[in-house]
Structures are given as structure tokens and as C-alpha cells.
Tab-separated table of C-alpha atoms in Angstrom:
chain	number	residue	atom	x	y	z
A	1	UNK	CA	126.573	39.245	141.845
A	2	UNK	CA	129.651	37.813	141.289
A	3	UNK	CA	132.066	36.026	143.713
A	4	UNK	CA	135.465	35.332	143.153
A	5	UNK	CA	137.424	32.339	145.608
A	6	UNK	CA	141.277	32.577	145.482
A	7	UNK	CA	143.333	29.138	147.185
A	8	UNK	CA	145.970	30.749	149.068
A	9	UNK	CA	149.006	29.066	150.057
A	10	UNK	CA	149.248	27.631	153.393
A	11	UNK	CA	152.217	29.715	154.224
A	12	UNK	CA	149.796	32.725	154.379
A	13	UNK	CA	148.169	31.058	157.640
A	14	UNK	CA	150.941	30.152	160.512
A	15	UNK	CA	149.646	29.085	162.993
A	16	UNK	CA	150.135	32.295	165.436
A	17	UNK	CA	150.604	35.641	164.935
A	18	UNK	CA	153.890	35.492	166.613
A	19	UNK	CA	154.822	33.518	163.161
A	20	UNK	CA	153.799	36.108	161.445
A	21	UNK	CA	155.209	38.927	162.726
A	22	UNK	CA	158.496	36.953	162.657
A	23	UNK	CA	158.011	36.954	158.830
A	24	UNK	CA	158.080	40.313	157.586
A	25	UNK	CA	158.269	38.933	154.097
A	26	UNK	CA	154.628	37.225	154.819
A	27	UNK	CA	153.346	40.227	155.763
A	28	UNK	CA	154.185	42.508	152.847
A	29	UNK	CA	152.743	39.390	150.766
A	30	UNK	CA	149.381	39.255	153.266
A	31	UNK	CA	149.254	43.316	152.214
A	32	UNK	CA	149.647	42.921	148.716
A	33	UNK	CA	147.477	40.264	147.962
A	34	UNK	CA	144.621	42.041	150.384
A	35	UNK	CA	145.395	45.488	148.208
A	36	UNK	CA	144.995	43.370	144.724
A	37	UNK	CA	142.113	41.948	145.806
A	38	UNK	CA	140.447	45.225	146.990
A	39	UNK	CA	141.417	46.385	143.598
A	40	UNK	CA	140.091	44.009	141.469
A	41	UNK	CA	136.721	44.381	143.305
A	42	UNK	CA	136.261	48.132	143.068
A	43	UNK	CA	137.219	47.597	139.387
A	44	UNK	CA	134.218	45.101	138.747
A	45	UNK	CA	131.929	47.391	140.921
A	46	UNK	CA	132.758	49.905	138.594
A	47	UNK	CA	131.921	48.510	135.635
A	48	UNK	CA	129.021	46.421	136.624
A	49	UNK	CA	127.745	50.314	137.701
A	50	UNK	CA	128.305	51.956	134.226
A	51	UNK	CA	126.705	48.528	132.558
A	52	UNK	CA	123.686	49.102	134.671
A	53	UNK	CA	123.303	53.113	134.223
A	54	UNK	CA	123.559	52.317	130.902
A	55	UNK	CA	120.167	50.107	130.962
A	56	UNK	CA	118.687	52.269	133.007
A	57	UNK	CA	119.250	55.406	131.125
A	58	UNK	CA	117.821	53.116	127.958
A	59	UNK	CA	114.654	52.391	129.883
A	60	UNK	CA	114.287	56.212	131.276
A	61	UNK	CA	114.363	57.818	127.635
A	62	UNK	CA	111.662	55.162	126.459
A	63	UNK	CA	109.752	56.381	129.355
A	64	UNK	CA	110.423	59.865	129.235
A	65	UNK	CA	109.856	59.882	125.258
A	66	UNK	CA	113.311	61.277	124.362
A	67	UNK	CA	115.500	60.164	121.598
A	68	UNK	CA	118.403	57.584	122.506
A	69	UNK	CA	121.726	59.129	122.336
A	70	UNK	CA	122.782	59.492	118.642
A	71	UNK	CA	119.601	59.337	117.409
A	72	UNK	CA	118.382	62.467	114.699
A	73	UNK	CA	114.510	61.101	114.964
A	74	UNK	CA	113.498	63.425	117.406
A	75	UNK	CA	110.205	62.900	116.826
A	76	UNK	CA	108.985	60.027	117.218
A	77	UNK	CA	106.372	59.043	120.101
A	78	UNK	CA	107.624	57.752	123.793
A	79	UNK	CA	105.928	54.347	123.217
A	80	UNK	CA	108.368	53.217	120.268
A	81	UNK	CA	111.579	54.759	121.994
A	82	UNK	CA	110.207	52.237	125.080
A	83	UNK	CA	109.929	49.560	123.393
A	84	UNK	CA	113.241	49.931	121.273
A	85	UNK	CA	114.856	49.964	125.046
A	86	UNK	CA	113.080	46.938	125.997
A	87	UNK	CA	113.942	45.527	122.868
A	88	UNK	CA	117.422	46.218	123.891
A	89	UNK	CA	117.445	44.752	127.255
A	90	UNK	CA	115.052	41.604	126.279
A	91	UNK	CA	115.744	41.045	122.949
A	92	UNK	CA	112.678	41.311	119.813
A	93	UNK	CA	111.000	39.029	117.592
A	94	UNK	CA	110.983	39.168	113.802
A	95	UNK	CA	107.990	40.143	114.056
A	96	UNK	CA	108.408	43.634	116.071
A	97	UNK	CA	111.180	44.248	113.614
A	98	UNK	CA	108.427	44.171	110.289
A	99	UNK	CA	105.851	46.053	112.405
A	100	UNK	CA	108.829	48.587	113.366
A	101	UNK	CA	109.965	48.936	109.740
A	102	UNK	CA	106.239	49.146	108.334
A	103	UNK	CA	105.621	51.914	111.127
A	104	UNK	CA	108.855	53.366	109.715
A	105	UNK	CA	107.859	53.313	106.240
A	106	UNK	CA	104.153	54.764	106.918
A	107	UNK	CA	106.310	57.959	108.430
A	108	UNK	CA	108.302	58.453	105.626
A	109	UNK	CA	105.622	58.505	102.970
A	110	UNK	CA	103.868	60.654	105.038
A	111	UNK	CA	106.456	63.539	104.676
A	112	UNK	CA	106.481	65.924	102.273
A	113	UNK	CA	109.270	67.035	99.789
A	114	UNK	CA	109.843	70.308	101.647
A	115	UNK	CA	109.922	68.570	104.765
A	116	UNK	CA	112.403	66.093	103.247
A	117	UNK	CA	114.154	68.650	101.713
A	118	UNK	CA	114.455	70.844	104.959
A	119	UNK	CA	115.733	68.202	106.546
A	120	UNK	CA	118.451	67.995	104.432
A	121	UNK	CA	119.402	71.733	104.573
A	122	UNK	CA	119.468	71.330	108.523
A	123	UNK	CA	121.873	68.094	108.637
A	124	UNK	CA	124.213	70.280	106.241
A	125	UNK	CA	123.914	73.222	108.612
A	126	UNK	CA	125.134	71.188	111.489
A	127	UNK	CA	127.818	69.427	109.025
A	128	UNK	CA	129.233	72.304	108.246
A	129	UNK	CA	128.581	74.107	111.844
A	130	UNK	CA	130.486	71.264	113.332
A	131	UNK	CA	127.482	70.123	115.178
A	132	UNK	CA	126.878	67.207	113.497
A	133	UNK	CA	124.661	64.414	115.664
A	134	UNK	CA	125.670	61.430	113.555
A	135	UNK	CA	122.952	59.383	114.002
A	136	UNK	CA	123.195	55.719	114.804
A	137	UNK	CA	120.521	52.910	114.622
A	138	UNK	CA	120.045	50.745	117.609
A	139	UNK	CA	120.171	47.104	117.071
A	140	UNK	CA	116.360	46.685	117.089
A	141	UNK	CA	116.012	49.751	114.641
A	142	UNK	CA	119.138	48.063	112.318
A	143	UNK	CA	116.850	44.778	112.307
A	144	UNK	CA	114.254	46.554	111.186
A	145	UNK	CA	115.867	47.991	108.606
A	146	UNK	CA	116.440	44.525	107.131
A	147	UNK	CA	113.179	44.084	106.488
A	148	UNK	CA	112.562	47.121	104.620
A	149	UNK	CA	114.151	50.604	103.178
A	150	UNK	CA	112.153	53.456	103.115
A	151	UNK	CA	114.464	56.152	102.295
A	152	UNK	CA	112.973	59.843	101.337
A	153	UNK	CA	115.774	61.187	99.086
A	154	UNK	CA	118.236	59.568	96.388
A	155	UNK	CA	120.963	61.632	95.861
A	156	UNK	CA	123.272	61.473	92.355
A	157	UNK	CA	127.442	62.201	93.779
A	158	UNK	CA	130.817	62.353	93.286
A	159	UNK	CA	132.814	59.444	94.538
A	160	UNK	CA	135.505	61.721	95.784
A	161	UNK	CA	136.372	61.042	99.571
A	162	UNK	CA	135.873	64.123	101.053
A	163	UNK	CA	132.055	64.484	99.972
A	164	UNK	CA	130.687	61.370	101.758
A	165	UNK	CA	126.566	61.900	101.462
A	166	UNK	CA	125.471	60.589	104.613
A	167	UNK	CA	128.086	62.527	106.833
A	168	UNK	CA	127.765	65.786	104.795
A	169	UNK	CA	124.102	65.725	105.335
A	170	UNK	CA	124.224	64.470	108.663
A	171	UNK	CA	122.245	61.158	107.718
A	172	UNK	CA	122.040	57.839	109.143
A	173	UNK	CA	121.417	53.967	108.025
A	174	UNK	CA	118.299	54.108	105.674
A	175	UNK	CA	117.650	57.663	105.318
A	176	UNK	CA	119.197	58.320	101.883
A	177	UNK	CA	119.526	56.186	98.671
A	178	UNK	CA	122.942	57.366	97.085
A	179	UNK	CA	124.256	57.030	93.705
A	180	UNK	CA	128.045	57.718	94.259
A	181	UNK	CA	130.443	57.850	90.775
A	182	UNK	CA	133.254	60.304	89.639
A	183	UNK	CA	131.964	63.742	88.405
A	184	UNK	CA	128.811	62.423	89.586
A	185	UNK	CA	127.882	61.964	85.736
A	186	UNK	CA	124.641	60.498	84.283
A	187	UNK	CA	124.812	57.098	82.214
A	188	UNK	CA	123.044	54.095	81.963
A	189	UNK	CA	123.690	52.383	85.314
A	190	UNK	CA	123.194	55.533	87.613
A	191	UNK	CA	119.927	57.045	85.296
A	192	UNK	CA	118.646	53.153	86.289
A	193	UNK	CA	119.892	53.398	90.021
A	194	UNK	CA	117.618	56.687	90.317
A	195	UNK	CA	114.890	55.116	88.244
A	196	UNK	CA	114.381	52.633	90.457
A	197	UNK	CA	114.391	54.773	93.889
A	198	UNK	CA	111.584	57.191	92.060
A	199	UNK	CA	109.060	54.471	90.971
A	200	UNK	CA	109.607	51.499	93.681
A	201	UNK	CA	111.221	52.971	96.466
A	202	UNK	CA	108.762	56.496	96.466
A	203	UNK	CA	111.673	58.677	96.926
A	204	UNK	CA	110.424	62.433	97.649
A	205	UNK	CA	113.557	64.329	96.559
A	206	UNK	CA	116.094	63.346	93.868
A	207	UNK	CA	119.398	65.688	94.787
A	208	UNK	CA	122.494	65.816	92.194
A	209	UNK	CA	125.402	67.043	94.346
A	210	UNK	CA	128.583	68.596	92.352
A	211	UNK	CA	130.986	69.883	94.608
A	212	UNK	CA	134.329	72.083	94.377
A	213	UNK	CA	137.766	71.076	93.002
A	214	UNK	CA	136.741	67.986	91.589
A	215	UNK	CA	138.926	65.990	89.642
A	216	UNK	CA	136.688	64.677	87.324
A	217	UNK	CA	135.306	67.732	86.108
A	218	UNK	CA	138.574	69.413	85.779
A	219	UNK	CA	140.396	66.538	83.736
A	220	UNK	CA	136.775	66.805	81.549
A	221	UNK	CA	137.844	69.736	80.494
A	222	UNK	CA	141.132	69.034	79.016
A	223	UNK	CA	141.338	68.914	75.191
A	224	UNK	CA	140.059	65.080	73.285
A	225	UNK	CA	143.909	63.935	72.536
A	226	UNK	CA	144.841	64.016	76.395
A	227	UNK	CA	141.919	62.313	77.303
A	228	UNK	CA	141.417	59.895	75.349
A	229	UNK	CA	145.409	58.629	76.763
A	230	UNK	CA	143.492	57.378	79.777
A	231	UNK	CA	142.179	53.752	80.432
A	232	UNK	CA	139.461	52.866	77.948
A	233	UNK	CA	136.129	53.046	80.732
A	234	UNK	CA	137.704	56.150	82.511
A	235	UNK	CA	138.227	58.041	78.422
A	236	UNK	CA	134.505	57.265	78.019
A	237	UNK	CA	133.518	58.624	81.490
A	238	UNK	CA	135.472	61.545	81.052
A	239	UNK	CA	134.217	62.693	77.189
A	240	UNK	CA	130.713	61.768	78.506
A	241	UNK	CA	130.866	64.596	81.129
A	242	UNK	CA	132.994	66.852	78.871
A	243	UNK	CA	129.909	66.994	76.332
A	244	UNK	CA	127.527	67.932	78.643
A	245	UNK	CA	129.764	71.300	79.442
A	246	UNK	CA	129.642	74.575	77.391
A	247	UNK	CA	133.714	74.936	77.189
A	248	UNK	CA	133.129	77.789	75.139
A	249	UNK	CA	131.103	79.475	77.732
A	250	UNK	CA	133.791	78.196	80.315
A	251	UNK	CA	136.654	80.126	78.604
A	252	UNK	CA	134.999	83.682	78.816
A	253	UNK	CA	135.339	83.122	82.978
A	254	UNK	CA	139.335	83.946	83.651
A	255	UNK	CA	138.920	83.748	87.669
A	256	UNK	CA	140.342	79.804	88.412
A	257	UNK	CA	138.261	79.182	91.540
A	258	UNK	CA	134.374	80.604	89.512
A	259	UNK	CA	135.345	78.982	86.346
A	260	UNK	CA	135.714	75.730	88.488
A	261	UNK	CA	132.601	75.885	90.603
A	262	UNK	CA	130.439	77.694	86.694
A	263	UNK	CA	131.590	73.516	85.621
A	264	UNK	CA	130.090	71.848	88.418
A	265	UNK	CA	127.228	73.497	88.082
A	266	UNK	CA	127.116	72.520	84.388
A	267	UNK	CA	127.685	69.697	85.198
């Protein structure tokens, strides 16, 4: 409840309403001070209302078991999806947050790599159906997430904008460890990034995602004397992907668009 006191002027009170009425000025004042105030109330109502359906739509999925809005764990059991609300509305310990993340963890080495792998065909689907859920983390779950990473996949792609891994597999905070560099090529530092998701972080599925028209593989494919024009790290990049394609191979496809996608594939 909130209350709100306003100190009028005294010329707002005469002393009859003879006065008043002899003011016409006072009264369009009176009027337009009552309407403000009328307004300003039915604008806190208003929010106060949409701050408290808010809490109590929190607390009525924990109950109910359903996943909070946003959310692509649609599994999980109507206990934790409580207590994530309550977490919410009463704040958590550190505590909750390691139990939370070790309960998290003990669900994702329990998957499979179909299931993992299924899962990733089905956030694509709704990428590309345009029925993506993007799936955010509640504060509680982001917490949690602090004290651990269990991801099930680590994915090897290009750094080129338009192929962000988490959106194009409809993917949230946590859920995939992603090696991002042009052409999505293999050296020392990403061959030790993926290394270290297999043996410490249990990964399930190791993807390496090419994708169409990209830049690095098509400026790999130009002859050694152009390249090697380029900055010194980019050269090296580029004549590192170049030898892992058969050019030779390349040449025999004439279509633009199937020699360009034949490449990535290569790749």
C-alpha cells in the first residue's frame, strides 16, 4: 500500500463556496489537480497489478509443474520449477544454487547422445520454422550455473554473424560448449578447446558446423600468391584450411552454389 500526501495551497480552500464559485479560475485548478491525482493512482494500481500477476503466475507454474515462460526444459519435475519461483520471490542461498547445479549436472549425464543429438535437430527445426522458444535462465537457474557447467554438446563453428550456435539451435545459457573461429578450421587452440569439453566436461556430442557462402572457405580457395597478400595470422589460417580441400576435385563441379556448399563439407 502506498499513500501519497500532496500540501495544497491555501488558495484551494476559501473559506465558502460562494468564494469559490466566484473564482472560476480556482475551480478549473480544483478539477485538474483532482483529475491528476485520479490519474496518477489508477497508474500505480496498474502496475502494482501486473507486478503482482507476475508473482503469482511464478508461484502457479511451480505448483502446477509447468515450465516458466522462456524456458526449453520442459521436463523437469513441479518441485524444482516451485522452488525456482520461491527462489524468485524470497531469494536462495549458495547453497540451493550447488544442489540446483549438481541436480542439473546428474540430468545431463544421464542423457544419451541421440537424445542430445535430437535435441539439437528439434531447436534447428523451430530455428528455422520461426518458432524458436529462446530459452532464458531465471536468476536462481543463472546462479546455479556459476557453480557449475554441464553442457551435453561442443560444437566446432564459423565466426560469421549470421550462424550464431545458440540461436540457430535454439539453445540457452549452459547448454552448448562452442568453439567459434573463421571457416570453423581445426588448429591447435580449437583441437585443445574440444579436448577439454570431451575428457573434463563429458560432452555427449562433438558437432562441426560449416555453413553456406562462407568467406573463409571461399578466399581458401584462391590461388597461394593472393593469399599469402593477407595479414600474416589470417595467410596462415587461410592455407591451413586450403590444404585440407581437394581443389582438384572442386574444379570438376561448374554449378557456383554445389561447388560452394561440396567445400564446406570438405571442410
Amino acid at each position: 500500500k502506498q499513500v501519497i500526501t500532496t500540501r495544497f495551497p491555501d488558495f484551494l480552500f476559501p473559506e465558502s463556496l460562494e468564494t469559490i464559485m466566484d473564482r472560476p479560475e480556482v475551480v478549473l485548478g480544483c478539477a485538474a489537480v483532482a483529475i491528476s491525482g485520479v490519474a496518477l493512482f489508477a497508474a500505480m494500481r496498474s502496475s502494482n497489478s501486473s507486478h503482482d500477476a507476475l508473482l503469482l503466475q511464478l508461484l502457479r507454474d511451480g505448483r502446477e509443474g509447468r515450465k516458466p515462460r522462456g524456458t526449453q526444459h520442459e521436463d523437469r519435475p513441479a518441485g524444482e520449477e516451485e522452488s525456482n519461483s520461491v527462489a524468485l520471490l524470497s531469494g536462495f542461498t549458495m547453497q540451493q544454487a550447488r544442489d540446483h547445479a549438481q541436480q542439473g549436472a546428474s540430468v545431463a549425464k544421464a542423457r544419451t547422445p541421440t537424445e542430445v543429438l535430437l535435441d539439437l535437430q528439434r531447436g534447428n527445426a523451430r530455428f528455422w520454422m520461426g518458432k524458436a522458444q529462446r530459452p532464458e535462465k531465471s536468476a536462481f537457474e543463472r546462479r546455479a550455473l556459476i557453480m557449475q557447467q554441464y553442457p551435453s554438446v561442443a560444437v566446432l563453428g564459423c565466426s560469421d554473424s549470421r550462424v550464431p550456435v545458440e540461436i540457430v539451435f535454439d539453445q540457452g545459457l549452459g547448454d552448448l560448449f562452442v568453439v567459434r573461429v573463421a571457416g570453423n578450421g581445426l588448429d591447435v587452440s580449437t583441437s585443445a578447446s574440444l579436448q577439454f569439453a570431451i575428457h573434463h566436461l563429458k560432452v555427449k556430442v562433438v558437432v562441426v558446423m560449416g555453413h553456406e557462402a562462407c568467406g573463409a572457405i571461399k578466399a581458401a580457395q584462391l590461388d597461394e600468391a593472393t593469399i599469402k597478400k593477407e595479414p600474416a595470422d589470417l595467410a596462415k589460417a587461410l592455407l591451413g584450411i586450403k590444404a585440407g580441400l581437394d581443389e582438384k576435385r572442386l574444379k570438376c563441379i561448374h554449378d557456383p552454389r554445389s561447388q560452394d556448399r561440396e567445400a564446406v563439407a570438405s571442410n
